[in-house]
Coordinates of C-alpha atoms in Angstrom, one line a residue:
M834 CA 6.4 -38.5 -15.9
D835 CA 3.1 -37.9 -13.9
L836 CA 1.8 -34.4 -12.8
E837 CA 2.6 -34.7 -9.3
T838 CA 6.2 -35.5 -10.0
L839 CA 6.6 -32.7 -12.3
L840 CA 5.3 -30.4 -9.7
K841 CA 8.0 -31.7 -7.2
R842 CA 10.8 -31.5 -9.7
N843 CA 9.7 -27.8 -11.0
Y844 CA 8.7 -26.4 -7.6
Y845 CA 11.5 -23.9 -7.2
E846 CA 12.2 -23.4 -11.0
L847 CA 11.0 -24.6 -14.3
I848 CA 13.5 -27.3 -15.2
D849 CA 11.2 -29.7 -17.4
N850 CA 10.0 -29.0 -20.7
D851 CA 6.9 -31.2 -20.0
A852 CA 6.2 -29.2 -16.9
A853 CA 4.6 -26.3 -18.4
R854 CA 2.3 -28.2 -20.9
A855 CA 1.2 -30.7 -18.1
V856 CA 0.3 -27.8 -15.7
I857 CA -1.6 -25.6 -18.3
T858 CA -3.7 -28.9 -19.4
Y859 CA -4.6 -29.6 -15.9
I860 CA -5.6 -26.0 -15.2
A861 CA -7.5 -25.7 -18.5
G862 CA -9.6 -29.1 -18.0
H863 CA -10.2 -28.6 -14.1
P864 CA -12.5 -25.6 -12.9
S865 CA -11.7 -26.8 -9.3
A866 CA -8.9 -28.4 -7.7
E867 CA -10.4 -28.6 -4.1
N868 CA -10.4 -32.4 -4.1
K869 CA -6.8 -32.7 -4.7
G870 CA -5.8 -30.9 -1.4
V871 CA -3.7 -28.2 -0.1
R872 CA -0.3 -29.4 -0.9
F873 CA -1.2 -30.2 -4.6
I874 CA -2.9 -26.7 -5.0
K875 CA 0.3 -24.9 -3.7
G876 CA 2.4 -26.9 -6.0
I877 CA 0.4 -26.2 -9.2
T878 CA -0.2 -22.8 -8.5
K879 CA 3.3 -22.2 -7.8
V880 CA 4.7 -23.9 -10.8
A881 CA 2.2 -22.1 -13.0
M882 CA 3.6 -18.8 -11.7
H883 CA 6.9 -19.9 -13.0
V884 CA 5.3 -20.9 -16.4
H885 CA 3.7 -17.3 -16.5
K886 CA 7.1 -15.7 -16.0
K887 CA 8.7 -17.8 -18.7
K888 CA 6.0 -18.2 -21.1
P889 CA 3.1 -15.6 -20.3
A890 CA 1.2 -16.5 -23.5
L891 CA 0.7 -20.2 -22.0
T892 CA -1.3 -18.8 -19.0
R893 CA -3.4 -16.2 -20.6
G894 CA -7.0 -16.5 -19.6
L895 CA -6.3 -18.8 -16.7
S896 CA -5.5 -16.4 -13.9
E897 CA -9.2 -16.4 -12.6
R898 CA -9.0 -20.3 -12.3
L899 CA -5.6 -20.1 -10.5
L900 CA -7.1 -17.5 -8.2
V901 CA -10.2 -20.0 -7.5
Y902 CA -7.6 -22.7 -6.8
T903 CA -5.9 -20.6 -4.1
I904 CA -9.3 -19.6 -2.5
E905 CA -10.2 -23.3 -2.4
A906 CA -6.8 -24.1 -0.6
L907 CA -7.6 -21.3 1.9
T908 CA -10.9 -22.6 2.6
L909 CA -9.7 -26.2 3.0
L910 CA -7.1 -24.8 5.7
D911 CA -9.8 -23.0 7.3
R912 CA -11.9 -26.1 7.7
G913 CA -9.0 -27.9 9.3
E914 CA -8.3 -30.1 6.2
L915 CA -4.5 -29.7 6.3
D916 CA -3.6 -32.4 4.0
G917 CA -0.8 -33.8 6.4
L918 CA 0.7 -30.4 7.2
H919 CA 1.9 -30.0 10.7
E920 CA 0.2 -27.2 12.8
D921 CA 3.5 -25.2 12.5
Q922 CA 3.5 -25.2 8.9
V923 CA -0.2 -24.0 8.5
Q924 CA 0.4 -20.5 9.1
K925 CA 3.2 -20.2 6.5
M926 CA 1.1 -22.1 3.9
E927 CA -1.7 -19.7 4.6
G928 CA 0.5 -16.6 4.1
H929 CA 2.0 -17.9 0.8
L930 CA -1.4 -18.9 -0.5
H931 CA -2.7 -15.1 0.2
A932 CA 0.2 -14.0 -1.6
Y933 CA -0.4 -16.3 -4.7
A934 CA -4.0 -15.2 -4.7
G935 CA -2.8 -11.6 -4.7
D936 CA -0.6 -12.3 -7.6
F937 CA -3.3 -14.1 -9.5
A938 CA -5.7 -11.4 -9.0
I939 CA -3.3 -8.6 -10.5
L940 CA -2.9 -11.0 -13.5
R941 CA -6.7 -11.1 -13.8
Y942 CA -6.9 -7.5 -13.7
K943 CA -4.5 -7.1 -16.5
E944 CA -6.5 -9.5 -18.5
N945 CA -9.9 -7.6 -18.1
N946 CA -9.2 -4.2 -16.5
D947 CA -11.6 -4.9 -13.8
V948 CA -10.5 -2.6 -10.8
N949 CA -12.2 -4.8 -8.2
F950 CA -9.4 -7.5 -8.9
V951 CA -6.8 -5.0 -7.6
G952 CA -8.7 -4.4 -4.3
K953 CA -8.7 -8.1 -4.0
A954 CA -5.1 -8.5 -4.7
C955 CA -4.2 -5.8 -2.0
R956 CA -6.6 -7.5 0.8
H957 CA -4.7 -10.8 0.0
Y958 CA -1.2 -9.3 0.2
G959 CA -2.5 -7.6 3.5
E960 CA -3.6 -11.0 4.9
S961 CA -0.1 -12.3 3.8
I962 CA 1.7 -9.6 5.4
K963 CA -0.2 -10.2 8.6
L964 CA 0.5 -13.9 8.8
L965 CA 4.2 -13.9 7.8
A966 CA 5.5 -10.6 9.5
D967 CA 6.8 -12.6 12.6
I968 CA 7.9 -15.8 11.0
E969 CA 9.1 -14.9 7.3
L970 CA 10.1 -11.1 7.5
G971 CA 11.7 -11.1 3.7
Y972 CA 8.6 -12.6 2.2
S973 CA 6.1 -10.4 4.2
S974 CA 8.0 -7.3 3.0
C975 CA 7.8 -8.4 -0.5
Q976 CA 4.2 -8.6 -0.4
A977 CA 3.9 -5.1 1.2
S978 CA 6.3 -3.8 -1.8
K979 CA 3.7 -5.4 -4.2
A980 CA 0.7 -3.9 -2.5
A981 CA 2.3 -0.3 -2.6
K982 CA 3.5 -0.7 -6.1
V983 CA -0.1 -1.7 -7.4
S984 CA -1.7 0.9 -5.1
R985 CA 0.6 3.8 -6.6
Q986 CA -0.3 2.7 -10.1
M987 CA -4.2 2.8 -9.3
F988 CA -3.6 6.1 -7.7
E989 CA -1.8 7.4 -10.7
L990 CA -4.7 5.9 -12.8
T991 CA -7.7 7.4 -10.8
G992 CA -6.3 10.2 -8.6
T993 CA -8.5 8.9 -5.6
V994 CA -7.7 9.4 -2.0
N995 CA -8.4 5.7 -1.1
W996 CA -5.5 4.5 -3.6
A997 CA -3.2 7.2 -2.3
G998 CA -4.0 5.9 1.4
S999 CA -3.4 2.3 0.3
W1000 CA 0.0 3.2 -1.3
Y1001 CA 0.8 5.1 1.8
K1002 CA 0.0 2.2 4.2
N1003 CA 1.8 -0.5 2.2
A1004 CA 4.9 1.7 1.6
T1005 CA 5.2 2.3 5.4
K1006 CA 4.6 -1.5 6.1
A1007 CA 7.4 -2.4 3.6
R1008 CA 9.8 0.2 5.5
D1009 CA 9.1 -1.0 8.9
L1010 CA 9.5 -4.6 7.8
T1011 CA 12.9 -4.1 6.1
E1012 CA 14.3 -1.8 8.6
T1013 CA 16.1 -4.7 10.6
F1014 CA 17.7 -6.4 7.8
D1015 CA 18.1 -4.0 4.8
T1016 CA 18.4 -0.4 5.9
N1017 CA 18.9 0.7 2.3
R1018 CA 15.6 -0.8 1.0
S1019 CA 13.9 0.4 4.2
Q1020 CA 15.2 4.0 3.3
K1021 CA 14.0 3.6 -0.1
Y1022 CA 10.7 2.6 1.0
H1023 CA 10.6 5.5 3.8
L1024 CA 11.0 8.1 0.7
E1025 CA 8.1 6.2 -1.1
A1026 CA 6.0 6.6 1.9
I1027 CA 6.7 10.5 2.0
D1028 CA 5.7 10.7 -1.8
A1029 CA 2.6 8.7 -0.9
I1030 CA 1.5 10.9 2.1
I1031 CA 2.0 14.0 -0.1
A1032 CA -0.3 12.4 -2.6
V1033 CA -3.0 11.7 0.2
A1034 CA -2.8 15.2 1.1
K1035 CA -3.0 16.7 -2.3
A1036 CA -5.9 14.4 -3.3
S1037 CA -7.7 15.2 0.0
K1038 CA -7.4 18.9 -0.5
E1039 CA -8.9 18.6 -4.2
R1040 CA -11.6 16.5 -2.8
Y1041 CA -12.3 19.0 -0.1
E1042 CA -12.4 21.9 -2.7
Q1043 CA -15.2 19.9 -4.5
T1044 CA -17.2 18.8 -1.4
T1045 CA -16.4 21.2 1.4
S1046 CA -17.1 18.3 3.7
L1047 CA -15.7 17.9 7.4
D1048 CA -14.2 14.6 6.6
D1049 CA -12.3 15.6 3.6
A1050 CA -10.9 18.7 5.4
G1051 CA -9.9 16.4 8.4
N1052 CA -8.3 14.0 5.9
W1053 CA -6.5 17.0 4.3
Y1054 CA -5.2 18.2 7.6
R1055 CA -4.1 14.8 8.9
A1056 CA -2.2 14.0 5.7
A1057 CA -0.6 17.4 5.4
R1058 CA 0.6 17.3 9.1
K1059 CA 2.1 13.8 8.5
A1060 CA 3.8 14.9 5.2
A1061 CA 5.4 17.8 7.1
Q1062 CA 6.5 15.7 10.0
M1063 CA 8.1 13.1 7.7
L1064 CA 9.9 15.7 5.5
E1065 CA 11.1 18.0 8.6
P1066 CA 14.3 16.0 9.2
E1067 CA 15.3 16.1 5.6
N1068 CA 13.6 19.1 3.8
L1069 CA 12.7 22.0 5.9
T1070 CA 11.5 24.1 2.9
R1071 CA 8.9 21.4 1.8
S1072 CA 8.2 20.6 5.6
A1073 CA 7.3 24.3 6.2
H1074 CA 5.0 24.2 3.0
F1075 CA 2.8 21.1 4.3
Y1076 CA 2.7 22.5 7.9
E1077 CA 1.2 25.8 6.2
E1078 CA -1.2 23.4 4.2
A1079 CA -2.2 21.8 7.5
G1080 CA -2.8 25.1 8.9
K1081 CA -5.2 25.9 6.1
A1082 CA -6.7 22.5 6.4
S1083 CA -7.4 22.9 10.2
K1084 CA -8.6 26.4 9.8
A1085 CA -11.2 25.4 7.1
F1086 CA -12.2 22.4 9.5
A1087 CA -12.7 24.8 12.5
Q1088 CA -14.7 27.3 10.4
M1089 CA -17.2 24.6 9.4
S1090 CA -17.3 22.9 12.7
G1091 CA -16.9 25.7 15.1
E1092 CA -14.3 23.5 17.1
T1093 CA -11.8 25.8 19.2
Q1094 CA -9.3 23.1 19.2
S1095 CA -9.3 22.8 15.4
L1096 CA -8.4 26.6 15.4
L1097 CA -5.6 26.2 17.8
D1098 CA -4.3 23.3 15.7
S1099 CA -4.5 25.5 12.7
L1100 CA -2.4 28.2 14.8
E1101 CA 0.2 25.7 15.8
M1102 CA 0.7 24.5 12.3
Y1103 CA 1.2 28.1 10.9
E1104 CA 3.8 28.9 13.7
T1105 CA 5.6 25.8 12.9
A1106 CA 5.7 26.5 9.3
L1107 CA 6.8 30.0 10.2
R1108 CA 9.7 28.6 12.5
L1109 CA 11.0 26.6 9.8
V1110 CA 11.0 29.1 7.2
Q1111 CA 12.9 31.5 9.6
Q1112 CA 15.5 28.7 10.2
V1113 CA 16.3 28.2 6.7
K1114 CA 16.0 31.7 5.1
G1115 CA 16.3 34.1 7.9
V1116 CA 13.8 36.8 8.9
T1117 CA 15.4 39.0 6.3
G1118 CA 16.3 36.4 3.8
P1119 CA 15.1 35.8 0.1
D1120 CA 11.6 34.5 1.3
T1121 CA 10.2 37.5 3.2
R1122 CA 7.0 37.3 1.1
R1123 CA 6.3 34.0 2.7
L1124 CA 7.4 35.1 6.1
Q1125 CA 4.8 38.1 5.6
R1126 CA 2.1 35.8 4.3
L1127 CA 2.6 33.4 7.6
Y1128 CA 2.8 36.4 9.9
K1129 CA -0.6 37.6 8.4
S1130 CA -1.9 34.0 8.7
I1131 CA -0.8 33.9 12.4
S1132 CA -2.2 37.5 13.3
G1133 CA -5.4 37.3 11.3
E1134 CA -8.7 38.0 13.0
D1135 CA -9.7 34.3 13.4
F1136 CA -6.8 33.7 15.9
S1137 CA -6.9 37.1 17.9
P1138 CA -8.9 35.5 20.8
Y1139 CA -5.7 33.3 21.3
Q1140 CA -2.8 35.8 21.2
G1141 CA -1.2 36.6 24.3

């Protein structure tokens, strides 16, 4: 059975014993597949992923070549070499190829630990999400989920604000894309997005404490405020904590920049935190120390010009 027949027969799942050997042999012997056209590249990369999932040892060392194949196919589409595709099929094909490129970039990262490939993966997943969000919602949401997962893993490895931000962005996309057809999954992604924005706030605060830069203070403020807003319907105590954090961040920003608005923002954050603590604990409840701290924050000298 020739290779192209095997690709058609095994497109949706690996059913022929000869398919894995034929696919791996072709890939190992061909640095480029550009001359074979978009349809062939889509087929061989899809079947290669089936092979990887069933027999990962067979594809070891071939991920970068498979990534090259998908980029070649995307380049062909960009040049208008559609290989018989109808115009209404091109966007879907492009979206799937970007998703494959993301998957192969992740495999390459697992082989060589080069973080640049994770960045490439997230960019390809992002392109896939944009292309498919209006025509293949489920597939698009899967790419957002994958991008959120690898971003979270990279944040846990590096602790950097950028990876925390990527985690939040993609978890939010996954939430929004699934809310119309799977509310349980959408809620799961919403909770993940909360975890992610909290990570952004904490990482931004740590970075600000190292750099004392306006940018980092601003990032800390925006992330803490967003975390507080997302938590407020579900956990008033934690929401109050992040409103207080946002107050600290905005106050730090105001002290460095001299901006009156940032000082007013800080006052608003502290007052919101106070309201939530009072709502949960009561003015004479068990958390009076926290109340006293918030009262002190609000009535401090920095805010005195704005008291009524």
